[in-house]
PDB file of C-alpha atoms (C1' of nucleotides) in Angstrom:
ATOM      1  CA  UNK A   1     178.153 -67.661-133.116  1.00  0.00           C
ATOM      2  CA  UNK A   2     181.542 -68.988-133.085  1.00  0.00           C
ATOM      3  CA  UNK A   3     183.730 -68.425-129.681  1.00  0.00           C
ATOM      4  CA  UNK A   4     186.250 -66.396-131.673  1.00  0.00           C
ATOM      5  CA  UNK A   5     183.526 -64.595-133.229  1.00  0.00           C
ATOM      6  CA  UNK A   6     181.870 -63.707-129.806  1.00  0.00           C
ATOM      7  CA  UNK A   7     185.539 -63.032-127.884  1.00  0.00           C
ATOM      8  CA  UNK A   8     185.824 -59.863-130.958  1.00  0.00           C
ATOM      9  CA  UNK A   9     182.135 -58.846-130.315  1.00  0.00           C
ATOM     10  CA  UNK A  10     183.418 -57.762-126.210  1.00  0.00           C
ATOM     11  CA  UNK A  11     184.362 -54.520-125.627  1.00  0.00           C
ATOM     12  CA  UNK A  12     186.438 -52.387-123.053  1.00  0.00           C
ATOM     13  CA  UNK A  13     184.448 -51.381-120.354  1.00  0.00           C
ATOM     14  CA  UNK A  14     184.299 -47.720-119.659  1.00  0.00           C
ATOM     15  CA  UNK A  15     183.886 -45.719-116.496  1.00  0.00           C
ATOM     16  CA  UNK A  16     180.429 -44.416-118.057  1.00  0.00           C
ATOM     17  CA  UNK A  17     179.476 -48.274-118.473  1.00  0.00           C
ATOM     18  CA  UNK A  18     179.533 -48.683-114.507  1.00  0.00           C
ATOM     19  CA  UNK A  19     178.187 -45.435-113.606  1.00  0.00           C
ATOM     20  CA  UNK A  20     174.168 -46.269-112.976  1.00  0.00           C
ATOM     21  CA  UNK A  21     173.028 -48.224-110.222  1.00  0.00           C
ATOM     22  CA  UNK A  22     174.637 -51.781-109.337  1.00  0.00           C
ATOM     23  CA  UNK A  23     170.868 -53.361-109.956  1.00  0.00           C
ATOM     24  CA  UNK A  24     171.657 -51.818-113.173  1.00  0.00           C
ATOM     25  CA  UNK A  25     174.911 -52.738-114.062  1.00  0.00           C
ATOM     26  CA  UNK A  26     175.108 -56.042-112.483  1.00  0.00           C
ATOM     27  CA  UNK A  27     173.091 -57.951-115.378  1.00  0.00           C
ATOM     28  CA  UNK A  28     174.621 -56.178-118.151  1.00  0.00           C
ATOM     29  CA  UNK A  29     178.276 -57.937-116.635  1.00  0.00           C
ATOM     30  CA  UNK A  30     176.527 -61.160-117.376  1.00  0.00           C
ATOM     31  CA  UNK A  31     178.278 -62.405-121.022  1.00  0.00           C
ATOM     32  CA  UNK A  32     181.592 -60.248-120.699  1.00  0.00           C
ATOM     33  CA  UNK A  33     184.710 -60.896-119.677  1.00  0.00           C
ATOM     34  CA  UNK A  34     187.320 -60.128-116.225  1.00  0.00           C
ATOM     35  CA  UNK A  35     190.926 -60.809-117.816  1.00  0.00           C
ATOM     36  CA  UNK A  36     193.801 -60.886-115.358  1.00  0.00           C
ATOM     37  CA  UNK A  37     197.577 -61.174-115.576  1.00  0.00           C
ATOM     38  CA  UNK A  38     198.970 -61.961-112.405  1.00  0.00           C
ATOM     39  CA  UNK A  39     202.662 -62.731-112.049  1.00  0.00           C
ATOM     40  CA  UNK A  40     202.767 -62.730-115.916  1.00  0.00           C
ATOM     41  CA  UNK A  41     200.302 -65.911-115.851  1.00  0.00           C
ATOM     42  CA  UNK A  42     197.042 -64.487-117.811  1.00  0.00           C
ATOM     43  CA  UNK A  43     193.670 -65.818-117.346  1.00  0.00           C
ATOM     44  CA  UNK A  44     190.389 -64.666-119.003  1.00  0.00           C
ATOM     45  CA  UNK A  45     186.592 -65.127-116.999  1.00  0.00           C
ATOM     46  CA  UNK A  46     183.206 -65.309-118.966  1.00  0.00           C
ATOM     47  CA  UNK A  47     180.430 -64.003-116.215  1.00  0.00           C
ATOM     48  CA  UNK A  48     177.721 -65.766-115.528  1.00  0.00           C
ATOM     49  CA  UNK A  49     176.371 -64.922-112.064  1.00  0.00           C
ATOM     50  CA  UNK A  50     176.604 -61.669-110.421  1.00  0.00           C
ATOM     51  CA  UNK A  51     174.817 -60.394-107.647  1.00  0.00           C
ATOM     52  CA  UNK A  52     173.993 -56.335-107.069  1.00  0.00           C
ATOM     53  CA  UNK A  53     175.160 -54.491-103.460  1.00  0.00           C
ATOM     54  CA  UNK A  54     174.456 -51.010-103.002  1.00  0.00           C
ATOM     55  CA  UNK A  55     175.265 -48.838-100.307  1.00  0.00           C
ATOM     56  CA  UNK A  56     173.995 -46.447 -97.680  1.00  0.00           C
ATOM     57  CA  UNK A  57     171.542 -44.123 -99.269  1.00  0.00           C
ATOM     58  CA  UNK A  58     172.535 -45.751-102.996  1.00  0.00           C
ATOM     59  CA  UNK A  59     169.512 -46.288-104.895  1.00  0.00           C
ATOM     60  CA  UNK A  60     165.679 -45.766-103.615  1.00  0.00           C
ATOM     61  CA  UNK A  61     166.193 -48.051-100.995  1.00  0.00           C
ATOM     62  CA  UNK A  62     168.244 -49.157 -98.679  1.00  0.00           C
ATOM     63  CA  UNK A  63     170.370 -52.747 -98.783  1.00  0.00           C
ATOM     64  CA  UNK A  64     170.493 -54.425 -95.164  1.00  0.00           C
ATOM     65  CA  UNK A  65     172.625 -56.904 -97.149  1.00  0.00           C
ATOM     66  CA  UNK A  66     175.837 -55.015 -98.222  1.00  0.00           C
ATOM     67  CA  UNK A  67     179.127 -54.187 -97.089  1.00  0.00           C
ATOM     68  CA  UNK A  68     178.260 -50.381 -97.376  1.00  0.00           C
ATOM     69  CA  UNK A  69     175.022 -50.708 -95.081  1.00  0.00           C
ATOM     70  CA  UNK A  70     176.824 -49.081 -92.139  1.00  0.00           C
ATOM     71  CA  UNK A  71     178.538 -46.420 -94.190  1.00  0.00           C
ATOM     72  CA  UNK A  72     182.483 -46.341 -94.902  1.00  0.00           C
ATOM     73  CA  UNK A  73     184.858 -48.116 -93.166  1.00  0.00           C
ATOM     74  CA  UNK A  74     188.112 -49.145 -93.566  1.00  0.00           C
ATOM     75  CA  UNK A  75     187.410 -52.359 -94.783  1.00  0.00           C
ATOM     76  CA  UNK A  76     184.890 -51.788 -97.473  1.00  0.00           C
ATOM     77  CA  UNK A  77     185.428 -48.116 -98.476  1.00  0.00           C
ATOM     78  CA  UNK A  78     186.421 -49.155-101.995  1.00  0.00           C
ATOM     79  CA  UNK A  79     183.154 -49.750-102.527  1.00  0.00           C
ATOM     80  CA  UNK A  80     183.087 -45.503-102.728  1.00  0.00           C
ATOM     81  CA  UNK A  81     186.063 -45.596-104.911  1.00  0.00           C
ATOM     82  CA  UNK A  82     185.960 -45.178-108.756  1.00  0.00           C
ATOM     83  CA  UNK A  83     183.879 -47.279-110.830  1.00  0.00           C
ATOM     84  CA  UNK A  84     185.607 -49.684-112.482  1.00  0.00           C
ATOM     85  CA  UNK A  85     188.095 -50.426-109.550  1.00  0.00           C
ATOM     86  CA  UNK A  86     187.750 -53.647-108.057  1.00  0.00           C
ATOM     87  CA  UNK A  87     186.711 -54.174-104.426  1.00  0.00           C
ATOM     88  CA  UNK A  88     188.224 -57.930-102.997  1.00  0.00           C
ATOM     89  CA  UNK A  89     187.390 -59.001 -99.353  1.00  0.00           C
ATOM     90  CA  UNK A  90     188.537 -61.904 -97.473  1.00  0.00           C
ATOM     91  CA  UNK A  91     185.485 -64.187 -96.662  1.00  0.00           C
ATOM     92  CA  UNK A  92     185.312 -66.114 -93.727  1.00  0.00           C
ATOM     93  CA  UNK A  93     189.063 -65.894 -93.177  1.00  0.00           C
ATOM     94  CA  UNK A  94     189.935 -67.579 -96.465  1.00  0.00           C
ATOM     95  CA  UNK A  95     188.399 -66.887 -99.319  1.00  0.00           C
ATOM     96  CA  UNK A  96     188.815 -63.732-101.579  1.00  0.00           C
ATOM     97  CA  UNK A  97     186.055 -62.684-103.419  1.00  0.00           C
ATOM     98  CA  UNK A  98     185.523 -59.799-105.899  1.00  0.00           C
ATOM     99  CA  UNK A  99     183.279 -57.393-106.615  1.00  0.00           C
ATOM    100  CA  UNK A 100     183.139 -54.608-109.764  1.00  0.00           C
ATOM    101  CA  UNK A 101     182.800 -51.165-108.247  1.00  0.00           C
ATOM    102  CA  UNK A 102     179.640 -49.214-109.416  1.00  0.00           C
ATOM    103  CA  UNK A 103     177.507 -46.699-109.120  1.00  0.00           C
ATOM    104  CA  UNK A 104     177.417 -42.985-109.103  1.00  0.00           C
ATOM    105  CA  UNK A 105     180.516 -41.129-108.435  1.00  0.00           C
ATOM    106  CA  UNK A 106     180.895 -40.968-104.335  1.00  0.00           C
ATOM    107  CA  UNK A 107     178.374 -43.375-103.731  1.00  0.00           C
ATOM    108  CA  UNK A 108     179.097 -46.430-102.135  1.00  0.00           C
ATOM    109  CA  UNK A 109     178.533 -50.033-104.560  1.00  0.00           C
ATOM    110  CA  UNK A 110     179.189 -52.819-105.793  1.00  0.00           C
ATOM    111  CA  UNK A 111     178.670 -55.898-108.204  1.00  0.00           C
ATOM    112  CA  UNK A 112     179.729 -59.578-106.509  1.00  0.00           C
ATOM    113  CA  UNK A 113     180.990 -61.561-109.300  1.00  0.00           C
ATOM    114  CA  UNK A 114     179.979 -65.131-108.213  1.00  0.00           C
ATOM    115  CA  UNK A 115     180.433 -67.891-110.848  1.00  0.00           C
ATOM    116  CA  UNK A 116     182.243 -67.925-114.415  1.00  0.00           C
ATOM    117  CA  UNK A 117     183.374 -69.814-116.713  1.00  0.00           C
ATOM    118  CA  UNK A 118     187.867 -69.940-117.348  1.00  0.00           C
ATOM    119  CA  UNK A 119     187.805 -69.331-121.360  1.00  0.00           C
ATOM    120  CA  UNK A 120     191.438 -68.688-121.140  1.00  0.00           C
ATOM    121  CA  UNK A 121     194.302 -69.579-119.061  1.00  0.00           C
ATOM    122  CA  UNK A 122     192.353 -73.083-118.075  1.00  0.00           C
ATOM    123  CA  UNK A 123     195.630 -74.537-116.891  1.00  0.00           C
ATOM    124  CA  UNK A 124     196.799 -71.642-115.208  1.00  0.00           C
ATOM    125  CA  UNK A 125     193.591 -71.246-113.434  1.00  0.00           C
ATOM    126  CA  UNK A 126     193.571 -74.877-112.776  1.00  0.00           C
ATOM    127  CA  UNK A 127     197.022 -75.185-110.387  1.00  0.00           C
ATOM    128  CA  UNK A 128     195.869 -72.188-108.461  1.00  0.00           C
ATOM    129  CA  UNK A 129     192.715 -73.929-107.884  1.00  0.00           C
ATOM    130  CA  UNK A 130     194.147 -77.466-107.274  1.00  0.00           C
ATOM    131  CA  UNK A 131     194.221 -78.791-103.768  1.00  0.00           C
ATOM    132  CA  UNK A 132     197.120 -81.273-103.565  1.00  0.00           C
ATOM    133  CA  UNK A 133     196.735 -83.453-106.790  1.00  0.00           C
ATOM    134  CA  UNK A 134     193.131 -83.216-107.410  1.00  0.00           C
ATOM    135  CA  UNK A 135     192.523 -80.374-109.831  1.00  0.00           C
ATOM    136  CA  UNK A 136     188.593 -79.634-110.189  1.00  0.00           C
ATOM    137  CA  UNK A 137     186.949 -80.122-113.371  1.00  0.00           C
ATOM    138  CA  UNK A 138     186.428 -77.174-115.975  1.00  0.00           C
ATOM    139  CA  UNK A 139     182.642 -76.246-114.512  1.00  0.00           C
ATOM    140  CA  UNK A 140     184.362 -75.885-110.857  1.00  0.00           C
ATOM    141  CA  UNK A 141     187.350 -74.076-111.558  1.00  0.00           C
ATOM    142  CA  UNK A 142     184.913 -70.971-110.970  1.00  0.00           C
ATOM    143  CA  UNK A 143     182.165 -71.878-109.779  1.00  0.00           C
ATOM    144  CA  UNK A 144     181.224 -69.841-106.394  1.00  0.00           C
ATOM    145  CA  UNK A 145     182.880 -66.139-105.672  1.00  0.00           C
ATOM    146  CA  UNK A 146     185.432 -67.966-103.526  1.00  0.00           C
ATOM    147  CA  UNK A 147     186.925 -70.165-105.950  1.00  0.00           C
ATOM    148  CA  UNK A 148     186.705 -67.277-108.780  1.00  0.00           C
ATOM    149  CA  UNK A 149     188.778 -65.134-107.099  1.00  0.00           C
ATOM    150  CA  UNK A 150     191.504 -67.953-106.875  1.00  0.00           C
ATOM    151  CA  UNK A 151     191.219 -68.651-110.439  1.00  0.00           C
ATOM    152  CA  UNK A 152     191.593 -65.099-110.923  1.00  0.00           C
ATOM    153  CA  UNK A 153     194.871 -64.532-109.092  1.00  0.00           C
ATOM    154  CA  UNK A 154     192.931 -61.962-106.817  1.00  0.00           C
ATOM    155  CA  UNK A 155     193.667 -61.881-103.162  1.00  0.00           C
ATOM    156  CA  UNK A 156     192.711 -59.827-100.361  1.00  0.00           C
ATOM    157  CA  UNK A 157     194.289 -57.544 -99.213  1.00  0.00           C
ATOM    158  CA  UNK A 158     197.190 -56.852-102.051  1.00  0.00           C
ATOM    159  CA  UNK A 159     194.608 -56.718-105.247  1.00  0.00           C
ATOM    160  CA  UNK A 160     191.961 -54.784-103.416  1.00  0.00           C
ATOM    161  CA  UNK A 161     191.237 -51.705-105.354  1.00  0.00           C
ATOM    162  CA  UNK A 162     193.040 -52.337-108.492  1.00  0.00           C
ATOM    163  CA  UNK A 163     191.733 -50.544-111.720  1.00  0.00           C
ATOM    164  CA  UNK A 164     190.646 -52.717-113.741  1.00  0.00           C
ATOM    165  CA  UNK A 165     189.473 -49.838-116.427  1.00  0.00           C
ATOM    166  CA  UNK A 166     192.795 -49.217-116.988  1.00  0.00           C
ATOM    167  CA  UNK A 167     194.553 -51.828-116.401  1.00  0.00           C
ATOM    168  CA  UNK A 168     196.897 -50.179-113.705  1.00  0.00           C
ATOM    169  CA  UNK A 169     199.435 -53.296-112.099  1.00  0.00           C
ATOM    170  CA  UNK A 170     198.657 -53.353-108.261  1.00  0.00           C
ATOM    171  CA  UNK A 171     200.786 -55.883-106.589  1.00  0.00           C
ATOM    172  CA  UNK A 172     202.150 -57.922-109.534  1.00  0.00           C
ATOM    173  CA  UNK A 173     198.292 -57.972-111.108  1.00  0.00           C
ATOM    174  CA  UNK A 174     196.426 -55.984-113.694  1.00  0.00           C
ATOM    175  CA  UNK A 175     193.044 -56.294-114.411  1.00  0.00           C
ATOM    176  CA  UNK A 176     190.838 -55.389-117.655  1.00  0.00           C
ATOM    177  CA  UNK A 177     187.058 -55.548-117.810  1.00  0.00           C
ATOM    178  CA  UNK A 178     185.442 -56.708-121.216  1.00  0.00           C
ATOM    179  CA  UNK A 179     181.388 -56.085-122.023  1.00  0.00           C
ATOM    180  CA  UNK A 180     179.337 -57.865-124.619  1.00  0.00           C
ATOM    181  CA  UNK A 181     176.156 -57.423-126.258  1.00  0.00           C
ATOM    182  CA  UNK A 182     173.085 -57.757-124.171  1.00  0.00           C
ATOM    183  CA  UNK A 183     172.052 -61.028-122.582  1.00  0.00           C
ATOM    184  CA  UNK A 184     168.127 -62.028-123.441  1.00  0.00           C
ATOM    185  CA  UNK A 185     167.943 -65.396-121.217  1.00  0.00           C
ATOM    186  CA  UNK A 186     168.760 -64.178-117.823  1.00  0.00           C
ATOM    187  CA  UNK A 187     167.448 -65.232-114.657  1.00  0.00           C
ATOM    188  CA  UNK A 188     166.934 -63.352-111.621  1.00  0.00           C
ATOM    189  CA  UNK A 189     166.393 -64.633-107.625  1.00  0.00           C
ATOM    190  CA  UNK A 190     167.513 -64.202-103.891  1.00  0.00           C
ATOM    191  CA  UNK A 191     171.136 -63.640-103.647  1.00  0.00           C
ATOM    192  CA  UNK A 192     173.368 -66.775-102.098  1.00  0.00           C
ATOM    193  CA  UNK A 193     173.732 -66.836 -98.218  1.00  0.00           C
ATOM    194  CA  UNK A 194     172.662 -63.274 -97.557  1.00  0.00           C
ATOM    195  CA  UNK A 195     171.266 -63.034 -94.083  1.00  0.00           C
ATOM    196  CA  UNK A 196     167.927 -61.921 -92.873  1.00  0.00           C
ATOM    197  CA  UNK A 197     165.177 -60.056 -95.355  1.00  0.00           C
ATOM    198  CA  UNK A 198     167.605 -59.239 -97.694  1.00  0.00           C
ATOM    199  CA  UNK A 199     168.590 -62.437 -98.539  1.00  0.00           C
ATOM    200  CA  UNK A 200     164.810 -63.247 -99.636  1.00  0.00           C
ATOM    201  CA  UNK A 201     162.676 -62.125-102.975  1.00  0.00           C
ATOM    202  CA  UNK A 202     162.474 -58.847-101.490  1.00  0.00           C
ATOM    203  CA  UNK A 203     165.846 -58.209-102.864  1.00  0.00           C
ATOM    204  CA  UNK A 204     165.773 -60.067-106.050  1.00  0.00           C
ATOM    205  CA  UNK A 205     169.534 -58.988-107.080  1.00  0.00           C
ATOM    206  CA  UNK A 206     170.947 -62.233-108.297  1.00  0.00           C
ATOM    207  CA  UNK A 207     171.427 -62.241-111.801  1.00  0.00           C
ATOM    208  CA  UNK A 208     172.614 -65.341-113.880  1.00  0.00           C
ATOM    209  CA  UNK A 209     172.977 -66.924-117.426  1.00  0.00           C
ATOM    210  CA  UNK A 210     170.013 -68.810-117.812  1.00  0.00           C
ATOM    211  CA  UNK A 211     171.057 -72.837-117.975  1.00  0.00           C
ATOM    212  CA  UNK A 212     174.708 -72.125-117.153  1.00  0.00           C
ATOM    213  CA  UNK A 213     175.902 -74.830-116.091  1.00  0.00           C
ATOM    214  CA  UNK A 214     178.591 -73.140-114.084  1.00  0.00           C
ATOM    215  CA  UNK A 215     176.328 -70.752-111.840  1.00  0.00           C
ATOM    216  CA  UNK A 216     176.548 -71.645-108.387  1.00  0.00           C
ATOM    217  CA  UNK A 217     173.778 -73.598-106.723  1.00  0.00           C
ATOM    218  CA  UNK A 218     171.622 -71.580-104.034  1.00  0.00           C
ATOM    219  CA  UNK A 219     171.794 -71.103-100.503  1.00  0.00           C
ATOM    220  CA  UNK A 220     169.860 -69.723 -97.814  1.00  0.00           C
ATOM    221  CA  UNK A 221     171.653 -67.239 -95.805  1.00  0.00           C
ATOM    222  CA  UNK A 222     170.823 -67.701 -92.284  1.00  0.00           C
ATOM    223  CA  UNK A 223     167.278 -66.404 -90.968  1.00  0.00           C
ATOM    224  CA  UNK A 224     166.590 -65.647 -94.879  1.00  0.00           C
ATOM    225  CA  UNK A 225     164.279 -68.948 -95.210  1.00  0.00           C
ATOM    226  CA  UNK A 226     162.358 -67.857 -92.067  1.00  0.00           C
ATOM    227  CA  UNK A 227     162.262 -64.172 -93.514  1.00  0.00           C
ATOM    228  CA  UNK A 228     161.290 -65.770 -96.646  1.00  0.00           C
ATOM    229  CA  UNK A 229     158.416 -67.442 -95.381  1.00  0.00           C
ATOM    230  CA  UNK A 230     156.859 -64.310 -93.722  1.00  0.00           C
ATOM    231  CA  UNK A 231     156.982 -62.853 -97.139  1.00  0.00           C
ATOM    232  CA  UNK A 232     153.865 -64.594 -98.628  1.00  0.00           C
TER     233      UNK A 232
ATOM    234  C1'  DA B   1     189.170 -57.252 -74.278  1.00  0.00           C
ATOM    235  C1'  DG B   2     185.919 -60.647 -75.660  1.00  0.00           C
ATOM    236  C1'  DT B   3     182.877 -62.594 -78.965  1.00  0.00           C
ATOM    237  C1'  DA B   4     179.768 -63.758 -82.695  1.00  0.00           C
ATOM    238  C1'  DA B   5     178.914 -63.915 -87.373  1.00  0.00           C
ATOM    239  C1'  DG B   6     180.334 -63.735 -91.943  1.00  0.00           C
ATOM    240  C1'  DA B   7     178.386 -62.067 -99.822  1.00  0.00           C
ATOM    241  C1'  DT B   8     182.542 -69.692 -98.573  1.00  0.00           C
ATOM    242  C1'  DC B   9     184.584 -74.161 -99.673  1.00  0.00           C
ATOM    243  C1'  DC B  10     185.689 -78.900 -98.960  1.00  0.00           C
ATOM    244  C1'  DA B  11     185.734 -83.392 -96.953  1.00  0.00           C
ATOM    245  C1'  DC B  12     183.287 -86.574 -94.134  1.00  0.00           C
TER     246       DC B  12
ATOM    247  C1'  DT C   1     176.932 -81.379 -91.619  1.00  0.00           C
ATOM    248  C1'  DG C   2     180.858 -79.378 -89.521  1.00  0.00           C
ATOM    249  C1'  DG C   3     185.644 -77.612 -89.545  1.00  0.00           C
ATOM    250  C1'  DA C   4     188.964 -74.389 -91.431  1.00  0.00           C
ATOM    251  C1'  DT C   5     190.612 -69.686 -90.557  1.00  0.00           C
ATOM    252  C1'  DC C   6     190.685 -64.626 -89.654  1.00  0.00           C
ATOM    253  C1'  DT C   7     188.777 -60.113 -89.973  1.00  0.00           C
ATOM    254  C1'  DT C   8     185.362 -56.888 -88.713  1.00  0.00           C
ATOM    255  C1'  DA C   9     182.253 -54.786 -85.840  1.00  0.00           C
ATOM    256  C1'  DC C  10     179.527 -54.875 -82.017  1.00  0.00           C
ATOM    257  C1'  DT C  11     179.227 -55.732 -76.883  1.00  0.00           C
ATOM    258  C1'  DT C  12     181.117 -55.533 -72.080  1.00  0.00           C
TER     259       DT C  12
END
DNA sequence: AGTAAGATCCAC
DNA sequence: TGGATCTTACTT
């Protein structure tokens, strides 16, 4: 299928779309599309690794790993906003990363988008990522939640909880989702530098285009090898 | 009030 | 492999 011919096959996402279960809705992200317009400058993502959070009594069981484990804060309580709205954190003081909000109505969740692939706005996304003169090639420019979320224009805290069902400007930014057909090649493992047991099989939420060559590599989070090892 | 760790990235 | 850089949440 042509590129043109799969851009017309995406759809809007609806609120209904995000509605079950992140484990649910995170591989079903895999194929579509994040489009942003940020300071009039538009640039259009193809997922291709995700990785499911849930929240505090989301789901049959509990996720040591998320924001949400602890219950609501005022950090991550747009995780229990509306699906569809899009919950960006600051990482380690620098990076901002974003997640698709999910799950049943009042429940806290999320779906980390980690790697994509720029299908539009390549320049655009390529001077926001650029670090002096060196611009990254095309696989880097979103490769890793940190550097999506720079491609994407998104930056804690002024984009966090902006609509991206419909398209509401937050801060000089709007934000559409786009869904495709089903993915049938899509691989599933540990997520990336999650912490303790639930950074190990036990929590197999990961979820990437098989053979991508833009999904990020893996990562142990730290204790998760250990953890991993007890698992047998 | 102090501190440790964090859903990361980049250069050495 | 370690430094950047800062927020959050847990400890004293």
């Amino acid at each position: 299928m042509s590129d043109r011919a799969l851009e017309q096959s995406l759809r809007r996402a609806t609120r209904a779309d995000l509605s079950d279960l992140p484990i649910e809705v995170a591989p079903r992200l895999l194929g579509g599309e994040v489009r942003t317009t940020v300071n009039g400058e538009e640039v259009h993502l193809r997922i291709t690794e995700v990785e499911a959070y849930h929240g505090l009594g989301t789901g049959p069981v509990v996720d040591p790993g998320s924001h949400a484990r602890m219950g609501q804060t005022a950090r991550n309580s747009t995780m229990w906003g509306h699906p569809g709205h899009l919950y960006v954190y600051l990482s380690h003081g620098i990076h901002s990363c974003v997640n698709v909000v999910c799950g049943p109505e009042g429940n806290a969740g999320g779906v980390l988008l980690r790697a994509g692939e720029i299908v539009a706005g390549v320049d655009v996304a390529g001077a926001r990522r650029a670090l002096g003169e060196r611009v990254p090639p095309m696989r880097d420019l979103a490769r890793g939640p940190g550097r999506l979320g720079q491609a994407l224009g998104l930056r804690y805290p002024h984009h966090d909880g902006i609509d991206a069902i419909n398209g509401v400007e937050l801060a000089g930014a709007r934000a559409e989702l786009w869904l495709g057909p089903p993915l049938t090649d899509i691989a599933t493992g540990p997520r990336v530098g999650v912490a303790g047991i639930a950074g190990t099989s036990a929590f197999p939420w990961r979820f990437w285009v098989n053979g991508d060559r833009t999904v990020s590599p893996f990562r142990w989070g730290r204790g998760a090898a250990e953890a991993s090892a007890l698992l047998n």
